[in-house]
mmCIF file of C-alpha atoms in Angstrom:
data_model
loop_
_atom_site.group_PDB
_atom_site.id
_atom_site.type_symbol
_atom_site.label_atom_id
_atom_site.label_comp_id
_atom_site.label_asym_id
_atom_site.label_seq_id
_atom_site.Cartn_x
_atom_site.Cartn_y
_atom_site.Cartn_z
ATOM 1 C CA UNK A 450 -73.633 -85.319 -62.757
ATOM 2 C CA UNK A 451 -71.237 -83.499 -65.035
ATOM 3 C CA UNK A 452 -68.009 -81.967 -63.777
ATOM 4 C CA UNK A 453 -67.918 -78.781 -63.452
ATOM 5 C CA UNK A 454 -64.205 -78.286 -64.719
ATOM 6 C CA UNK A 455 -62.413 -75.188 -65.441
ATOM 7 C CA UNK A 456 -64.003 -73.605 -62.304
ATOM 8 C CA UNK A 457 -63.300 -72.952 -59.035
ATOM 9 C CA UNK A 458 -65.069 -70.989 -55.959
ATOM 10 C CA UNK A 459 -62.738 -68.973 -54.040
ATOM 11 C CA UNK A 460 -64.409 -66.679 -52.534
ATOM 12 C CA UNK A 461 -61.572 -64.069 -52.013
ATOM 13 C CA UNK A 462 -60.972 -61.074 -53.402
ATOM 14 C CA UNK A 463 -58.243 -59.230 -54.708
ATOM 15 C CA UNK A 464 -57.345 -57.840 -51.645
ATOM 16 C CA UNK A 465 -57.578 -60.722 -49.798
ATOM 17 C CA UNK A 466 -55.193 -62.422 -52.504
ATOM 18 C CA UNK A 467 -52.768 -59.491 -51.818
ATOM 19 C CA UNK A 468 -52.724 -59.487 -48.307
ATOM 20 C CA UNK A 469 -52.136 -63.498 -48.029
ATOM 21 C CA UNK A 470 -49.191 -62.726 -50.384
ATOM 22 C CA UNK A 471 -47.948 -60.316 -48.152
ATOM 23 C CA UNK A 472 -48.165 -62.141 -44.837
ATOM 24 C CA UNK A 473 -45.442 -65.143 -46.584
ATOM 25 C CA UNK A 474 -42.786 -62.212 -46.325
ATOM 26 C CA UNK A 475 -40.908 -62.821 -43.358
ATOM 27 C CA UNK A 476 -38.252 -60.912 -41.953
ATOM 28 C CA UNK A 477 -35.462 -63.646 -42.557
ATOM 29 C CA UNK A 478 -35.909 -64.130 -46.208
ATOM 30 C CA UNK A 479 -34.666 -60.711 -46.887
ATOM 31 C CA UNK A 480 -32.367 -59.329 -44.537
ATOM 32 C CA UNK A 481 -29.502 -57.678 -45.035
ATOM 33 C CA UNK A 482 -26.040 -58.012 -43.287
ATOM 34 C CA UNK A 483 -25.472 -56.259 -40.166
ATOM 35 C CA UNK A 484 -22.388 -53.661 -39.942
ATOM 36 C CA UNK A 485 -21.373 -53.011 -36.636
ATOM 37 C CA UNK A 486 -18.514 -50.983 -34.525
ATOM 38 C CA UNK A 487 -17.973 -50.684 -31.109
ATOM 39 C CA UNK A 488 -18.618 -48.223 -28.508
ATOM 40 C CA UNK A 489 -15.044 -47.205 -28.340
ATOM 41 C CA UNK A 490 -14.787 -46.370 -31.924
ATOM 42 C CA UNK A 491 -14.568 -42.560 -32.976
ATOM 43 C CA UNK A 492 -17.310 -40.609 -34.932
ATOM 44 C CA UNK A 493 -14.507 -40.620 -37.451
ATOM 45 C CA UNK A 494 -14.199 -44.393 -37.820
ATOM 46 C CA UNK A 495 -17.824 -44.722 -38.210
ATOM 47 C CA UNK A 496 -18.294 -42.661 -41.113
ATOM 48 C CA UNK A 497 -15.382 -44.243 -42.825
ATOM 49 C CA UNK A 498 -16.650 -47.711 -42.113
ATOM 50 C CA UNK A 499 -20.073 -46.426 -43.153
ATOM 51 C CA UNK A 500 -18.396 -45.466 -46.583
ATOM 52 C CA UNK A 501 -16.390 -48.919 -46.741
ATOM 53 C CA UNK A 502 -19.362 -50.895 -46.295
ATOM 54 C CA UNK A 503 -21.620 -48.834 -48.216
ATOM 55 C CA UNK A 504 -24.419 -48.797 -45.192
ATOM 56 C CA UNK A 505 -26.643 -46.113 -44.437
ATOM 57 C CA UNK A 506 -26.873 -46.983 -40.550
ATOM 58 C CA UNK A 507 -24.154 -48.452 -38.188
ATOM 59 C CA UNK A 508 -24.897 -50.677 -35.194
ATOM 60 C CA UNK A 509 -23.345 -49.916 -31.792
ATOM 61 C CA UNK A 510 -22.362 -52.996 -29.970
ATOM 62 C CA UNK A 511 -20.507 -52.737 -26.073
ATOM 63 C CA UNK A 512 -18.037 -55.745 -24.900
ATOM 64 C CA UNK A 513 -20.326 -58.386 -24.554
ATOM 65 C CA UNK A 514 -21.082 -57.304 -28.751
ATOM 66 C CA UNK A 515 -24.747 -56.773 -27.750
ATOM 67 C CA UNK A 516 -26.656 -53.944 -29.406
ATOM 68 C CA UNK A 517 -26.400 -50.503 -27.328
ATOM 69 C CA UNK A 518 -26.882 -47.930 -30.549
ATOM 70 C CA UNK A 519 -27.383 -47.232 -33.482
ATOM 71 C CA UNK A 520 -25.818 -44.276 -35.495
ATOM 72 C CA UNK A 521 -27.750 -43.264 -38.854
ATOM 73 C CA UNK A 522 -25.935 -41.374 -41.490
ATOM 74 C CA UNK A 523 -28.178 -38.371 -40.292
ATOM 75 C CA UNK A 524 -26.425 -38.696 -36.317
ATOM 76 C CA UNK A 525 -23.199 -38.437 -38.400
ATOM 77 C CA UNK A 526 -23.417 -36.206 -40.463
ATOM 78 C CA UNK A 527 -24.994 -33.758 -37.761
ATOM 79 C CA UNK A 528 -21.902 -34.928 -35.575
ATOM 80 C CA UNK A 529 -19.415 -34.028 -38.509
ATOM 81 C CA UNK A 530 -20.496 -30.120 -39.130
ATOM 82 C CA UNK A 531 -20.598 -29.729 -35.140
ATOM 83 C CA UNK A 532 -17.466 -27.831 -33.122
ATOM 84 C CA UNK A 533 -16.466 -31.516 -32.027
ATOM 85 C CA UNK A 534 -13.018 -33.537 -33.382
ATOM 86 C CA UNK A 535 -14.247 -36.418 -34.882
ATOM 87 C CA UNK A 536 -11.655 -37.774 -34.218
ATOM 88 C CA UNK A 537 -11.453 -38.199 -30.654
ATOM 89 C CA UNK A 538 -15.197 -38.362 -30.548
ATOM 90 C CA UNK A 539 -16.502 -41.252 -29.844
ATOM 91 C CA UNK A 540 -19.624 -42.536 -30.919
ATOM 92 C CA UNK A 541 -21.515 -43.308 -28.009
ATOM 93 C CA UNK A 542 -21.735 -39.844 -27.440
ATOM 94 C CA UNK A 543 -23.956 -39.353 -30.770
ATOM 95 C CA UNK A 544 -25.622 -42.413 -30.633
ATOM 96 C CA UNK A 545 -29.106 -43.689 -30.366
ATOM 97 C CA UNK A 546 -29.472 -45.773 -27.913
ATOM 98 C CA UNK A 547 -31.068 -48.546 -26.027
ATOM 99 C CA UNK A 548 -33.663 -48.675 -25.129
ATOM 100 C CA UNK A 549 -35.003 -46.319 -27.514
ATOM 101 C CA UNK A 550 -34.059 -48.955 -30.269
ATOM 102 C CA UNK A 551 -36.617 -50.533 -32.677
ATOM 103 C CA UNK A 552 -35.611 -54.147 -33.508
ATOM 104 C CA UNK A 553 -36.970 -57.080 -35.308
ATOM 105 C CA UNK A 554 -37.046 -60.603 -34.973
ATOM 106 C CA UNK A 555 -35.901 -63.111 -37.859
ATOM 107 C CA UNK A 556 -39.420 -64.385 -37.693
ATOM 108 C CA UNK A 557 -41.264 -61.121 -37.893
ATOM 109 C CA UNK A 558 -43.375 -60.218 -40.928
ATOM 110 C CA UNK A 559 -41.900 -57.485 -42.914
ATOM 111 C CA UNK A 560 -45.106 -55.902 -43.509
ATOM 112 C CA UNK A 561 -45.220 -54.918 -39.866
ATOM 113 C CA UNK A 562 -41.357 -53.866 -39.805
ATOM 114 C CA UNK A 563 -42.212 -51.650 -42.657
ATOM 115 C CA UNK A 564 -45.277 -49.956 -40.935
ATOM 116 C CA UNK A 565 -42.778 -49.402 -38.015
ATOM 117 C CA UNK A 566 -40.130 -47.974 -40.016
ATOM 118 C CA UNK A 567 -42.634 -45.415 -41.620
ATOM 119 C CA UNK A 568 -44.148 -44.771 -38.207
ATOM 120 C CA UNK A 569 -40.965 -43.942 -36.412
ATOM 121 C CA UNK A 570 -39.338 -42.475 -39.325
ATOM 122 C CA UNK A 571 -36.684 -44.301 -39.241
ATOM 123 C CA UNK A 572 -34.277 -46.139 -42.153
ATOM 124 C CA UNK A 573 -33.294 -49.196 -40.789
ATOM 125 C CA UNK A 574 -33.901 -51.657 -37.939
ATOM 126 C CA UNK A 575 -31.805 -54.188 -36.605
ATOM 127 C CA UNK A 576 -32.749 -57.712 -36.623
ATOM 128 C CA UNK A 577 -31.759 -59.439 -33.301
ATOM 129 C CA UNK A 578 -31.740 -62.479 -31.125
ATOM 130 C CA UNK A 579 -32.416 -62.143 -27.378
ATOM 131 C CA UNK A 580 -29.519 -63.256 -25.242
ATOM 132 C CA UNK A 581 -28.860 -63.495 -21.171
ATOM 133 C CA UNK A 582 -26.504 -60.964 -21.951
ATOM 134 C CA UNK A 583 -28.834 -58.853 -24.591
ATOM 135 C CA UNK A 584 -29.635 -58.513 -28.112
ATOM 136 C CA UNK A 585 -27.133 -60.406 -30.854
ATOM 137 C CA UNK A 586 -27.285 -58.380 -34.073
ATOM 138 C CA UNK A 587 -27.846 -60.630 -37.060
ATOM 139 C CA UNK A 588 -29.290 -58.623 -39.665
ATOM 140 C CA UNK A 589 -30.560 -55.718 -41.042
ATOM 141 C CA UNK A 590 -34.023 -54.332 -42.554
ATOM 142 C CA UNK A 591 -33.791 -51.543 -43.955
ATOM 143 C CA UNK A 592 -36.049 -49.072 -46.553
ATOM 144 C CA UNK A 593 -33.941 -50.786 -49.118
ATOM 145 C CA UNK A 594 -35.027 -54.208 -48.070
ATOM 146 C CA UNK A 595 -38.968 -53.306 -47.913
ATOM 147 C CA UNK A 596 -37.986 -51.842 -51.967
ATOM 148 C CA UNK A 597 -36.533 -55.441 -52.734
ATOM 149 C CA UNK A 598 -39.809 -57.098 -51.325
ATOM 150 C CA UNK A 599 -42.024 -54.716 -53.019
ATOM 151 C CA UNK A 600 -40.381 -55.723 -56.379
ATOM 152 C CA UNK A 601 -39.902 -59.255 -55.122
ATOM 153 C CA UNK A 602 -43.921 -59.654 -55.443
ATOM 154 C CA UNK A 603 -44.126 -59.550 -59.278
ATOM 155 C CA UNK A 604 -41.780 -62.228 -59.397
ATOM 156 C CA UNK A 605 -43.262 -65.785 -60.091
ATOM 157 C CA UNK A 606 -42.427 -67.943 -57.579
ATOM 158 C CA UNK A 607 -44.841 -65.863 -55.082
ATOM 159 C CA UNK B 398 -80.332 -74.014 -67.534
ATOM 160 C CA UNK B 399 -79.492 -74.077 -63.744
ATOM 161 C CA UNK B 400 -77.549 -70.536 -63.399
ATOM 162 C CA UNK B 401 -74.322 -71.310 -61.499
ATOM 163 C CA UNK B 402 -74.426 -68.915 -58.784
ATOM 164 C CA UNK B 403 -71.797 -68.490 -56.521
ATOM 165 C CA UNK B 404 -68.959 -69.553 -59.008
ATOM 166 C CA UNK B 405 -66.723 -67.740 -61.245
ATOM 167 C CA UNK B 406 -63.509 -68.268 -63.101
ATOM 168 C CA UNK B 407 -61.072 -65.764 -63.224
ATOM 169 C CA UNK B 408 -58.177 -68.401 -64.365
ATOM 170 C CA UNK B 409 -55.631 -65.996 -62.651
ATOM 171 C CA UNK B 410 -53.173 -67.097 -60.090
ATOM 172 C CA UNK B 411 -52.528 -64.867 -56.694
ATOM 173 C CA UNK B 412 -49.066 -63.695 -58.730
ATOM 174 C CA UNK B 413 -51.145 -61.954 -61.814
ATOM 175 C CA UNK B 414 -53.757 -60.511 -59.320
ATOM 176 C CA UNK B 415 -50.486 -59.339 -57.206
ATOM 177 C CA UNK B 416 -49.220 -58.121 -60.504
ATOM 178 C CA UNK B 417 -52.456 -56.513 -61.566
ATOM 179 C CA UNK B 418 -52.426 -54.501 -58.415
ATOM 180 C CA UNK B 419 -49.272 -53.215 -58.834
ATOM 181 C CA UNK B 420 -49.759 -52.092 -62.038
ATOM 182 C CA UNK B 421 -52.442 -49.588 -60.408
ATOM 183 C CA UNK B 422 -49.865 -47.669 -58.190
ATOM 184 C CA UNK B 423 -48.563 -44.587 -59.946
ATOM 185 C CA UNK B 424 -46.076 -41.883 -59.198
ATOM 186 C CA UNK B 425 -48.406 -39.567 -59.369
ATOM 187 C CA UNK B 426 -50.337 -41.064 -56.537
ATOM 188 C CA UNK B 427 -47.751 -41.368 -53.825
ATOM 189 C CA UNK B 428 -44.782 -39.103 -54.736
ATOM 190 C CA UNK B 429 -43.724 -36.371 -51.988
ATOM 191 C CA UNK B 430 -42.509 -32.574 -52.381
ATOM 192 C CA UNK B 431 -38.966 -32.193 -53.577
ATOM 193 C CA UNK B 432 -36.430 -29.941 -52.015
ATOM 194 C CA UNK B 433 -34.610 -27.804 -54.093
ATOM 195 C CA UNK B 434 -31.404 -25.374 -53.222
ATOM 196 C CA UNK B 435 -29.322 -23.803 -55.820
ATOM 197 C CA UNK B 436 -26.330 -23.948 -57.821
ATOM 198 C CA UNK B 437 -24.113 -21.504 -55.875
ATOM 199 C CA UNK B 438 -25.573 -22.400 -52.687
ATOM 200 C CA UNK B 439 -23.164 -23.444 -50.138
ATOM 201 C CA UNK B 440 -22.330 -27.142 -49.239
ATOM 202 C CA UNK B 441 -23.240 -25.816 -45.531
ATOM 203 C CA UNK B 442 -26.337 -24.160 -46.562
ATOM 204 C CA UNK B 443 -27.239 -27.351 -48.012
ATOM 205 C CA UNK B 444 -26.713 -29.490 -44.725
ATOM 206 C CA UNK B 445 -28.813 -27.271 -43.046
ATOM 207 C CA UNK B 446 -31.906 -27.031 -45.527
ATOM 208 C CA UNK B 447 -31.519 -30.968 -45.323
ATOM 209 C CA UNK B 448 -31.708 -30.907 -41.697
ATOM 210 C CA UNK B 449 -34.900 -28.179 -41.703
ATOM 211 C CA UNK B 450 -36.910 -30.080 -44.536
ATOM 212 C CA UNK B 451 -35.702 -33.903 -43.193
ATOM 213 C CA UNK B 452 -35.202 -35.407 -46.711
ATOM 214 C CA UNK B 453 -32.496 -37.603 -47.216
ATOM 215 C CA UNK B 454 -31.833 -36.298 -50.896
ATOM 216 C CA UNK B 455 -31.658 -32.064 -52.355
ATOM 217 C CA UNK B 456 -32.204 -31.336 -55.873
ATOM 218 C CA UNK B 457 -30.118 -28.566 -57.070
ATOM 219 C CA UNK B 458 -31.924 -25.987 -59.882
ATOM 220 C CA UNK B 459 -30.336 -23.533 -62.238
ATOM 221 C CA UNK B 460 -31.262 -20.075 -62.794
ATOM 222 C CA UNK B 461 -33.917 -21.294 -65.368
ATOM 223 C CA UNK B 462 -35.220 -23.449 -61.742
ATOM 224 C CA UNK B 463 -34.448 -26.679 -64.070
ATOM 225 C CA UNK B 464 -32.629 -29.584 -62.518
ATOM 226 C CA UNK B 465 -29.369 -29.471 -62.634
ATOM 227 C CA UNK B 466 -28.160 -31.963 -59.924
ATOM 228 C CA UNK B 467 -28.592 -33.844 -57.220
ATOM 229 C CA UNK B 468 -27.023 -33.977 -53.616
ATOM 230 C CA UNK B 469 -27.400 -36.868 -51.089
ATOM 231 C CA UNK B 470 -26.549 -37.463 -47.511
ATOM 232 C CA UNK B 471 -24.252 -39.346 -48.320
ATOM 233 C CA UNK B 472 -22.236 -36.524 -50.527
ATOM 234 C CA UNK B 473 -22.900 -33.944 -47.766
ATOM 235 C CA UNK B 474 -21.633 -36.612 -45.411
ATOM 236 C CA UNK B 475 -18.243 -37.376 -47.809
ATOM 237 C CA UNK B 476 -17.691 -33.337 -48.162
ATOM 238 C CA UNK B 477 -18.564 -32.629 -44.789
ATOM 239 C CA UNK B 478 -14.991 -35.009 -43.805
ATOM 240 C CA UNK B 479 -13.104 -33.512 -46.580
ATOM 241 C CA UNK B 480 -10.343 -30.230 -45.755
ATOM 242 C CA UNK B 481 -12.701 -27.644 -47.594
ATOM 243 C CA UNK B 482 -14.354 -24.900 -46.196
ATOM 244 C CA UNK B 483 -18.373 -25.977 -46.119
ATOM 245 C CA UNK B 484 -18.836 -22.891 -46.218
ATOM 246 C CA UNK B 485 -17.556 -21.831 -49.159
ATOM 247 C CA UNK B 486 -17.726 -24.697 -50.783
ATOM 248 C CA UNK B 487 -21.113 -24.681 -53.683
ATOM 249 C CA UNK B 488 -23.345 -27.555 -54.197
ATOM 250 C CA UNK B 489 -22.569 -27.341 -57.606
ATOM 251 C CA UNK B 490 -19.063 -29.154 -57.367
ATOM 252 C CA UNK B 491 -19.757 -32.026 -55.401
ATOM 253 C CA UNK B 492 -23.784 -32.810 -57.012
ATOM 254 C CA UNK B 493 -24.042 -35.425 -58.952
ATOM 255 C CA UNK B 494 -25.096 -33.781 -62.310
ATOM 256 C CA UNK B 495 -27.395 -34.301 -65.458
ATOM 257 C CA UNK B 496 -27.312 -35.858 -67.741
ATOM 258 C CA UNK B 497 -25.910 -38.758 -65.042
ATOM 259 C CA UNK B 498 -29.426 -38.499 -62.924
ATOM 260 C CA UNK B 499 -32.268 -41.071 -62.773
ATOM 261 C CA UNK B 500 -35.272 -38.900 -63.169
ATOM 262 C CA UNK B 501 -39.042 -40.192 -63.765
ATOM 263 C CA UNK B 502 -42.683 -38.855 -64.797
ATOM 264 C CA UNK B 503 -45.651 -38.584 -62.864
ATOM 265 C CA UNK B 504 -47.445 -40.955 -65.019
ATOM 266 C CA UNK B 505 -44.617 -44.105 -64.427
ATOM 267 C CA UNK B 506 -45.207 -47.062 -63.029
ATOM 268 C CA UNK B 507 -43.903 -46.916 -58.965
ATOM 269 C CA UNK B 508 -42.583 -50.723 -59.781
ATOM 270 C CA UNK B 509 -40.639 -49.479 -62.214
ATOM 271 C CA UNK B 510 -39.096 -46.575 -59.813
ATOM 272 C CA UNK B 511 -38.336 -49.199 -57.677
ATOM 273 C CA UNK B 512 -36.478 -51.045 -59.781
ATOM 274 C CA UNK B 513 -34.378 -48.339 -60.771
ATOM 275 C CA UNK B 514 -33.435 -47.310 -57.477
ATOM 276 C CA UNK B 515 -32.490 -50.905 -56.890
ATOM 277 C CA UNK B 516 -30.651 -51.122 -59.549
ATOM 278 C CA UNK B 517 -28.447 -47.729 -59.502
ATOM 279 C CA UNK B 518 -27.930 -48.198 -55.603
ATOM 280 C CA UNK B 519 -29.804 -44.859 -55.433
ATOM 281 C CA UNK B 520 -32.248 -43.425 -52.286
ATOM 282 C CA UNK B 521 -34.020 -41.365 -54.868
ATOM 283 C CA UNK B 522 -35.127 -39.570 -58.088
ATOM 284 C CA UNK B 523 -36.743 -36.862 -59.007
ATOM 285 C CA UNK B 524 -40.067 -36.264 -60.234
ATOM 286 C CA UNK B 525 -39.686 -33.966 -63.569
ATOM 287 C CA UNK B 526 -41.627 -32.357 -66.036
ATOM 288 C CA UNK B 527 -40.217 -31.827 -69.999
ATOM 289 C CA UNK B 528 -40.257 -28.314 -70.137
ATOM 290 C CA UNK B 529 -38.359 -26.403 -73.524
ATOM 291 C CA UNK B 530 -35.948 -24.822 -70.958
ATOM 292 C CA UNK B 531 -35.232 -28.229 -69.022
ATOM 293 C CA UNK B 532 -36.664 -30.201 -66.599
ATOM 294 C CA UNK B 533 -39.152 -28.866 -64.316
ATOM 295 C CA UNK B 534 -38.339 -30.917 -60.711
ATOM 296 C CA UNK B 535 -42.459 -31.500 -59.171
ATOM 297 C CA UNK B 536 -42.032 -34.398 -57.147
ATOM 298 C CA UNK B 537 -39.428 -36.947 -55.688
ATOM 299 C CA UNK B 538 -39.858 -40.888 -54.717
ATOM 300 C CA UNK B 539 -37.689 -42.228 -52.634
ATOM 301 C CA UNK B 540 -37.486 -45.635 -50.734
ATOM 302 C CA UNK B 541 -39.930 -44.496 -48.043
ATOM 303 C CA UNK B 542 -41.979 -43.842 -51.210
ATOM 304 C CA UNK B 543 -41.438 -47.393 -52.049
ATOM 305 C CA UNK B 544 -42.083 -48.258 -48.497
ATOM 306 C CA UNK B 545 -45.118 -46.510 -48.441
ATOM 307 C CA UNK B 546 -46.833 -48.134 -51.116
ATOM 308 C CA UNK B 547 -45.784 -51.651 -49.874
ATOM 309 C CA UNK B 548 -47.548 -50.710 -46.729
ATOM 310 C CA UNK B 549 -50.870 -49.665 -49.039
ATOM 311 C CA UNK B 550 -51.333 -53.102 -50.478
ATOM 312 C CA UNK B 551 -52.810 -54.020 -47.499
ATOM 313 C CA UNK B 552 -55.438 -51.298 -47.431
ATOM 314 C CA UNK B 553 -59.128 -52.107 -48.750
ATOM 315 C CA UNK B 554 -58.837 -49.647 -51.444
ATOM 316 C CA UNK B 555 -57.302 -51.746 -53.763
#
């Protein structure tokens, strides 16, 4: 019989193309640094390491450097036209904190951190790594990152 | 001839069908409503409009309600630390102002927004319309925009 070259059943659509794509994102391909300061640290420390590092959202970490917060540019800024001195203020006071914490894993798809971000409103998650002690912060997904990835997908080697 | 059912040959990789789909997704399609305040609003009055509406960017209109800047958290956050009186202070002298603002048109590409936001390290840009008095602000995208539209690939509408 004669070859039937040049074509090729695949039975998916579109869709299903785009979806496939999607679910080869993972959470560890495109994370971004963690910044962190400690509970000790004063509201007015925060923003200025927030403006150093050029971060829209801080992680809290307590002795053991475990996550216990997170502090969004929002929680400062709030913080910063209160009565408070923001200076002697420290953050855990301001805070979110655990465990009313979203987090990601390094192996999570970043399709589903993105649905979470959109569903809780919120701008960044960290990534972490369970611990007998509690969660190591090693990364960072943020509304930024889910931008990369979306731009990342016309790129060839996808 | 035998018809030959069941096959077809679209001689497109996942990556152009990826592309193609992205080439679908408009502004006009997933943009959100802009906040505006005005040029001799106070820096305070702007903090609190922020907090009311929950946008993470203001656009700031003349008297002719044409763009004339832009305020993020970020430069609420940065005056908000500074020795001036917020509430004295207007919008209009810590904005970032035209013609130094990324703007685009309802009829852009959202890939392309993305890029741009990517590459100007911005959370944001308008949505104008060319108008002989300026530009009309009708829309903003901003990384949950981005977000947003990720999260859509997924969906069977496309």
């Amino acid at each position: 019989a004669r070859p039937r070259v040049g074509y090729f059943y695949t039975g998916k659509s579109g869709t299903q193309l785009l979806t496939e794509n999607l679910m080869k994102l993972y959470v560890r391909d495109f994370q971004a640094v963690p910044v962190v300061v400690k509970e000790q640290s004063t509201v007015y420390e925060a923003i200025v390491t927030m403006f150093l590092e050029d971060v829209g959202t801080l992680f809290v970490v307590d002795d053991s450097v475990c996550l216990s917060g997170v502090l969004s540019r929002k929680d400062l800024l709030r913080a910063s036209i209160g009565q408070q001195d923001l200076n002697t203020l420290p953050v855990n006071v301001i805070m979110t904190r655990m465990p009313n914490i979203a987090v990601c894993e390094k192996d999570d798809l970043l399709i589903d951190v993105a649905k979470n971000l959109l569903e809780r409103q919120i701008d960044c998650v960290p990534v972490i790594k369970k611990t007998a002690k509690g969660f190591e912060v090693t990364g960072r997904v943020t509304k930024t990152t889910i931008s990369r990835a979306f731009v990342s997908l016309t790129d060839d080697d996808h």
